[in-house]
């Protein structure tokens, strides 16, 4: 979905193209914010597909708690990656903590962050030239964690021609970056033998643009995430 793995630069490096650099459009527009009233408890599963072959899976669940929400996901890409993420939110939909654990072959990767209304602090440990990172960064009420994008994007208001700007925290990298999603068109896809109207949008500004396909009818679901120019895509397998 941010840097620990070249295939998924969304979360600790899992959806490569999601660590986007700031763009002029992103700087000129107020970031979109999560409306917690649009969060819906559910489970989704997506197949990881590369060059027409299934190479793994990604499953995530949103659960309503007495005092907020919990987001949990797990990603497996064969023997190369096994990653788990847990995000806790309060009743207003504000992130309060992020915990991530992953194994890539023989390497262990961890990232932890504590959120307040105005700051995020934490650390990550990854292989490479900077194995240990710590961070203490200012945030706004619009800031979200990159691991949470698949849950947030379906709650936003999509309209053809609009650009949605998001202020995104990467726990793995220890950075906050604006990302811009342009809604390009409406379309229809077939799911379990039925026609499903969808929005198609592209997030730009990073090493690769990333295409998102999200259902138009609420409660919305992510049907596809595909870095353009990469062989890897995530495609929904649960109706």
GROMACS .gro file of C-alpha atoms in nm:
model
  239
    1UNK     CA    1   0.000   0.000   0.000
    2UNK     CA    2   0.608   0.312   0.215
    3UNK     CA    3   0.945   0.151   0.187
    4UNK     CA    4   1.048  -0.170   0.343
    5UNK     CA    5   0.977  -0.371   0.031
    6UNK     CA    6   1.004  -0.275  -0.336
    7UNK     CA    7   0.670  -0.433  -0.424
    8UNK     CA    8   0.443  -0.245  -0.184
    9UNK     CA    9   0.575   0.098  -0.106
   10UNK     CA   10   0.265   0.171   0.093
   11UNK     CA   11   0.335   0.013   0.421
   12UNK     CA   12   0.689  -0.027   0.538
   13UNK     CA   13   0.774  -0.046   0.171
   14UNK     CA   14   0.491  -0.251   0.038
   15UNK     CA   15   0.318  -0.079  -0.262
   16UNK     CA   16   0.618   0.099  -0.404
   17UNK     CA   17   0.459   0.405  -0.550
   18UNK     CA   18   0.272   0.527  -0.250
   19UNK     CA   19   0.558   0.723  -0.099
   20UNK     CA   20   0.485   1.028  -0.310
   21UNK     CA   21   0.686   1.348  -0.311
   22UNK     CA   22   0.504   1.680  -0.270
   23UNK     CA   23   0.348   1.829  -0.583
   24UNK     CA   24   0.240   2.186  -0.657
   25UNK     CA   25  -0.123   2.074  -0.673
   26UNK     CA   26  -0.094   1.903  -0.336
   27UNK     CA   27   0.053   2.215  -0.178
   28UNK     CA   28  -0.221   2.440  -0.315
   29UNK     CA   29  -0.517   2.239  -0.187
   30UNK     CA   30  -0.641   2.155   0.161
   31UNK     CA   31  -0.601   1.785   0.247
   32UNK     CA   32  -0.906   1.560   0.250
   33UNK     CA   33  -1.009   1.430   0.593
   34UNK     CA   34  -1.154   1.100   0.707
   35UNK     CA   35  -1.521   1.112   0.809
   36UNK     CA   36  -1.548   0.836   1.074
   37UNK     CA   37  -1.923   0.813   1.014
   38UNK     CA   38  -1.838   0.655   0.678
   39UNK     CA   39  -1.619   0.381   0.822
   40UNK     CA   40  -1.794   0.044   0.799
   41UNK     CA   41  -1.677  -0.271   0.981
   42UNK     CA   42  -1.576  -0.522   0.715
   43UNK     CA   43  -1.311  -0.764   0.587
   44UNK     CA   44  -1.157  -0.744   0.241
   45UNK     CA   45  -0.912  -0.973   0.062
   46UNK     CA   46  -0.702  -0.890  -0.242
   47UNK     CA   47  -0.482  -1.117  -0.450
   48UNK     CA   48  -0.130  -1.002  -0.532
   49UNK     CA   49  -0.081  -1.061  -0.904
   50UNK     CA   50   0.238  -1.017  -1.108
   51UNK     CA   51   0.266  -1.089  -1.480
   52UNK     CA   52  -0.067  -1.271  -1.472
   53UNK     CA   53   0.035  -1.502  -1.188
   54UNK     CA   54  -0.092  -1.494  -0.833
   55UNK     CA   55   0.209  -1.432  -0.607
   56UNK     CA   56   0.047  -1.363  -0.271
   57UNK     CA   57  -0.237  -1.192  -0.092
   58UNK     CA   58  -0.337  -0.898   0.125
   59UNK     CA   59  -0.621  -0.912   0.377
   60UNK     CA   60  -0.746  -0.628   0.596
   61UNK     CA   61  -1.021  -0.587   0.853
   62UNK     CA   62  -1.186  -0.282   1.010
   63UNK     CA   63  -1.346  -0.349   1.350
   64UNK     CA   64  -1.565  -0.121   1.562
   65UNK     CA   65  -1.451  -0.104   1.925
   66UNK     CA   66  -1.624   0.039   2.230
   67UNK     CA   67  -1.395   0.342   2.223
   68UNK     CA   68  -1.299   0.365   1.857
   69UNK     CA   69  -1.179   0.153   1.565
   70UNK     CA   70  -0.913  -0.107   1.488
   71UNK     CA   71  -0.759  -0.167   1.147
   72UNK     CA   72  -0.558  -0.488   1.099
   73UNK     CA   73  -0.397  -0.622   0.786
   74UNK     CA   74  -0.164  -0.897   0.677
   75UNK     CA   75   0.029  -0.931   0.352
   76UNK     CA   76   0.215  -1.234   0.220
   77UNK     CA   77   0.421  -1.241  -0.098
   78UNK     CA   78   0.543  -1.599  -0.108
   79UNK     CA   79   0.850  -1.656   0.108
   80UNK     CA   80   0.970  -1.301   0.040
   81UNK     CA   81   0.740  -1.104   0.269
   82UNK     CA   82   0.507  -1.165   0.563
   83UNK     CA   83   0.382  -0.840   0.711
   84UNK     CA   84   0.122  -0.746   0.975
   85UNK     CA   85  -0.007  -0.402   1.067
   86UNK     CA   86  -0.237  -0.284   1.348
   87UNK     CA   87  -0.376   0.070   1.369
   88UNK     CA   88  -0.593   0.195   1.656
   89UNK     CA   89  -0.822   0.497   1.618
   90UNK     CA   90  -1.035   0.684   1.868
   91UNK     CA   91  -1.408   0.743   1.834
   92UNK     CA   92  -1.349   1.054   1.620
   93UNK     CA   93  -1.146   0.853   1.369
   94UNK     CA   94  -0.812   0.997   1.481
   95UNK     CA   95  -0.520   0.756   1.469
   96UNK     CA   96  -0.366   0.688   1.809
   97UNK     CA   97  -0.110   0.414   1.736
   98UNK     CA   98   0.049   0.217   1.453
   99UNK     CA   99   0.235  -0.112   1.496
  100UNK     CA  100   0.396  -0.303   1.212
  101UNK     CA  101   0.594  -0.625   1.205
  102UNK     CA  102   0.739  -0.792   0.897
  103UNK     CA  103   0.981  -1.057   0.784
  104UNK     CA  104   1.162  -1.043   0.450
  105UNK     CA  105   1.360  -1.364   0.416
  106UNK     CA  106   1.594  -1.364   0.715
  107UNK     CA  107   1.540  -0.995   0.794
  108UNK     CA  108   1.301  -0.858   1.056
  109UNK     CA  109   1.138  -0.519   1.012
  110UNK     CA  110   0.948  -0.320   1.273
  111UNK     CA  111   0.780   0.019   1.296
  112UNK     CA  112   0.586   0.179   1.582
  113UNK     CA  113   0.423   0.520   1.614
  114UNK     CA  114   0.221   0.701   1.880
  115UNK     CA  115  -0.014   0.976   1.763
  116UNK     CA  116  -0.159   1.277   1.942
  117UNK     CA  117  -0.373   1.551   1.787
  118UNK     CA  118  -0.064   1.749   1.689
  119UNK     CA  119   0.239   1.516   1.674
  120UNK     CA  120   0.346   1.166   1.580
  121UNK     CA  121   0.650   1.003   1.742
  122UNK     CA  122   0.806   0.665   1.690
  123UNK     CA  123   1.079   0.454   1.537
  124UNK     CA  124   1.142   0.195   1.269
  125UNK     CA  125   1.408  -0.072   1.223
  126UNK     CA  126   1.484  -0.196   0.874
  127UNK     CA  127   1.779  -0.342   0.685
  128UNK     CA  128   1.988  -0.103   0.482
  129UNK     CA  129   2.216   0.197   0.531
  130UNK     CA  130   1.982   0.356   0.788
  131UNK     CA  131   1.859   0.057   0.989
  132UNK     CA  132   1.720   0.259   1.282
  133UNK     CA  133   1.507   0.569   1.234
  134UNK     CA  134   1.336   0.779   1.499
  135UNK     CA  135   1.090   1.058   1.432
  136UNK     CA  136   0.894   1.331   1.609
  137UNK     CA  137   0.684   1.521   1.357
  138UNK     CA  138   0.404   1.778   1.358
  139UNK     CA  139   0.074   1.661   1.210
  140UNK     CA  140  -0.272   1.805   1.145
  141UNK     CA  141  -0.621   1.659   1.191
  142UNK     CA  142  -0.607   1.557   0.822
  143UNK     CA  143  -0.290   1.343   0.854
  144UNK     CA  144  -0.338   0.970   0.798
  145UNK     CA  145  -0.096   0.676   0.803
  146UNK     CA  146  -0.003   0.527   0.466
  147UNK     CA  147  -0.101   0.183   0.592
  148UNK     CA  148  -0.458   0.312   0.629
  149UNK     CA  149  -0.507   0.440   0.274
  150UNK     CA  150  -0.717   0.145   0.155
  151UNK     CA  151  -0.966   0.215   0.434
  152UNK     CA  152  -0.973   0.593   0.391
  153UNK     CA  153  -0.998   0.632   0.013
  154UNK     CA  154  -1.343   0.467  -0.020
  155UNK     CA  155  -1.486   0.708   0.241
  156UNK     CA  156  -1.394   1.021   0.043
  157UNK     CA  157  -1.613   1.200  -0.213
  158UNK     CA  158  -1.502   1.097  -0.562
  159UNK     CA  159  -1.610   1.292  -0.871
  160UNK     CA  160  -1.463   1.281  -1.221
  161UNK     CA  161  -1.207   1.557  -1.267
  162UNK     CA  162  -1.153   1.617  -0.896
  163UNK     CA  163  -0.814   1.594  -0.728
  164UNK     CA  164  -0.812   1.465  -0.371
  165UNK     CA  165  -0.510   1.566  -0.166
  166UNK     CA  166  -0.409   1.356   0.134
  167UNK     CA  167  -0.149   1.431   0.401
  168UNK     CA  168   0.015   1.095   0.455
  169UNK     CA  169   0.248   0.973   0.728
  170UNK     CA  170   0.491   0.691   0.644
  171UNK     CA  171   0.575   0.509   0.965
  172UNK     CA  172   0.845   0.308   0.790
  173UNK     CA  173   1.020   0.619   0.656
  174UNK     CA  174   0.936   0.864   0.933
  175UNK     CA  175   0.804   1.128   0.692
  176UNK     CA  176   0.482   1.320   0.625
  177UNK     CA  177   0.409   1.378   0.256
  178UNK     CA  178   0.114   1.522   0.058
  179UNK     CA  179  -0.025   1.285  -0.206
  180UNK     CA  180  -0.269   1.375  -0.483
  181UNK     CA  181  -0.534   1.142  -0.628
  182UNK     CA  182  -0.700   1.250  -0.955
  183UNK     CA  183  -1.038   1.092  -1.031
  184UNK     CA  184  -1.017   1.018  -1.403
  185UNK     CA  185  -1.339   0.843  -1.499
  186UNK     CA  186  -1.631   0.627  -1.404
  187UNK     CA  187  -1.638   0.270  -1.532
  188UNK     CA  188  -1.809  -0.066  -1.484
  189UNK     CA  189  -1.639  -0.392  -1.390
  190UNK     CA  190  -1.775  -0.744  -1.351
  191UNK     CA  191  -1.764  -0.897  -1.002
  192UNK     CA  192  -1.909  -1.244  -0.941
  193UNK     CA  193  -2.114  -1.217  -1.260
  194UNK     CA  194  -2.266  -0.877  -1.181
  195UNK     CA  195  -2.187  -0.531  -1.309
  196UNK     CA  196  -2.032  -0.300  -1.048
  197UNK     CA  197  -1.999   0.074  -1.118
  198UNK     CA  198  -1.658   0.204  -1.011
  199UNK     CA  199  -1.443   0.515  -0.999
  200UNK     CA  200  -1.094   0.500  -1.149
  201UNK     CA  201  -0.830   0.736  -1.011
  202UNK     CA  202  -0.454   0.776  -1.025
  203UNK     CA  203  -0.228   0.890  -0.744
  204UNK     CA  204   0.072   1.077  -0.880
  205UNK     CA  205   0.388   1.246  -0.763
  206UNK     CA  206   0.614   0.954  -0.680
  207UNK     CA  207   0.842   0.718  -0.870
  208UNK     CA  208   0.535   0.548  -1.018
  209UNK     CA  209   0.174   0.663  -1.047
  210UNK     CA  210  -0.070   0.427  -0.873
  211UNK     CA  211  -0.413   0.344  -1.010
  212UNK     CA  212  -0.704   0.285  -0.770
  213UNK     CA  213  -1.037   0.130  -0.868
  214UNK     CA  214  -1.308   0.194  -0.605
  215UNK     CA  215  -1.678   0.102  -0.618
  216UNK     CA  216  -1.918   0.395  -0.656
  217UNK     CA  217  -2.203   0.257  -0.445
  218UNK     CA  218  -2.170   0.282  -0.068
  219UNK     CA  219  -2.037   0.114   0.131
  220UNK     CA  220  -1.749   0.146  -0.112
  221UNK     CA  221  -1.468  -0.105  -0.154
  222UNK     CA  222  -1.126  -0.097  -0.316
  223UNK     CA  223  -1.127  -0.335  -0.614
  224UNK     CA  224  -0.778  -0.279  -0.752
  225UNK     CA  225  -0.450  -0.110  -0.663
  226UNK     CA  226  -0.188  -0.109  -0.939
  227UNK     CA  227   0.140   0.086  -0.960
  228UNK     CA  228   0.153   0.188  -1.328
  229UNK     CA  229   0.468   0.053  -1.490
  230UNK     CA  230   0.509  -0.224  -1.231
  231UNK     CA  231   0.414  -0.589  -1.288
  232UNK     CA  232   0.247  -0.602  -0.945
  233UNK     CA  233  -0.120  -0.532  -0.873
  234UNK     CA  234  -0.362  -0.608  -0.590
  235UNK     CA  235  -0.707  -0.725  -0.704
  236UNK     CA  236  -1.009  -0.782  -0.483
  237UNK     CA  237  -1.119  -1.144  -0.449
  238UNK     CA  238  -1.401  -1.108  -0.192
  239UNK     CA  239  -1.729  -1.000  -0.352
   0.00000   0.00000   0.00000
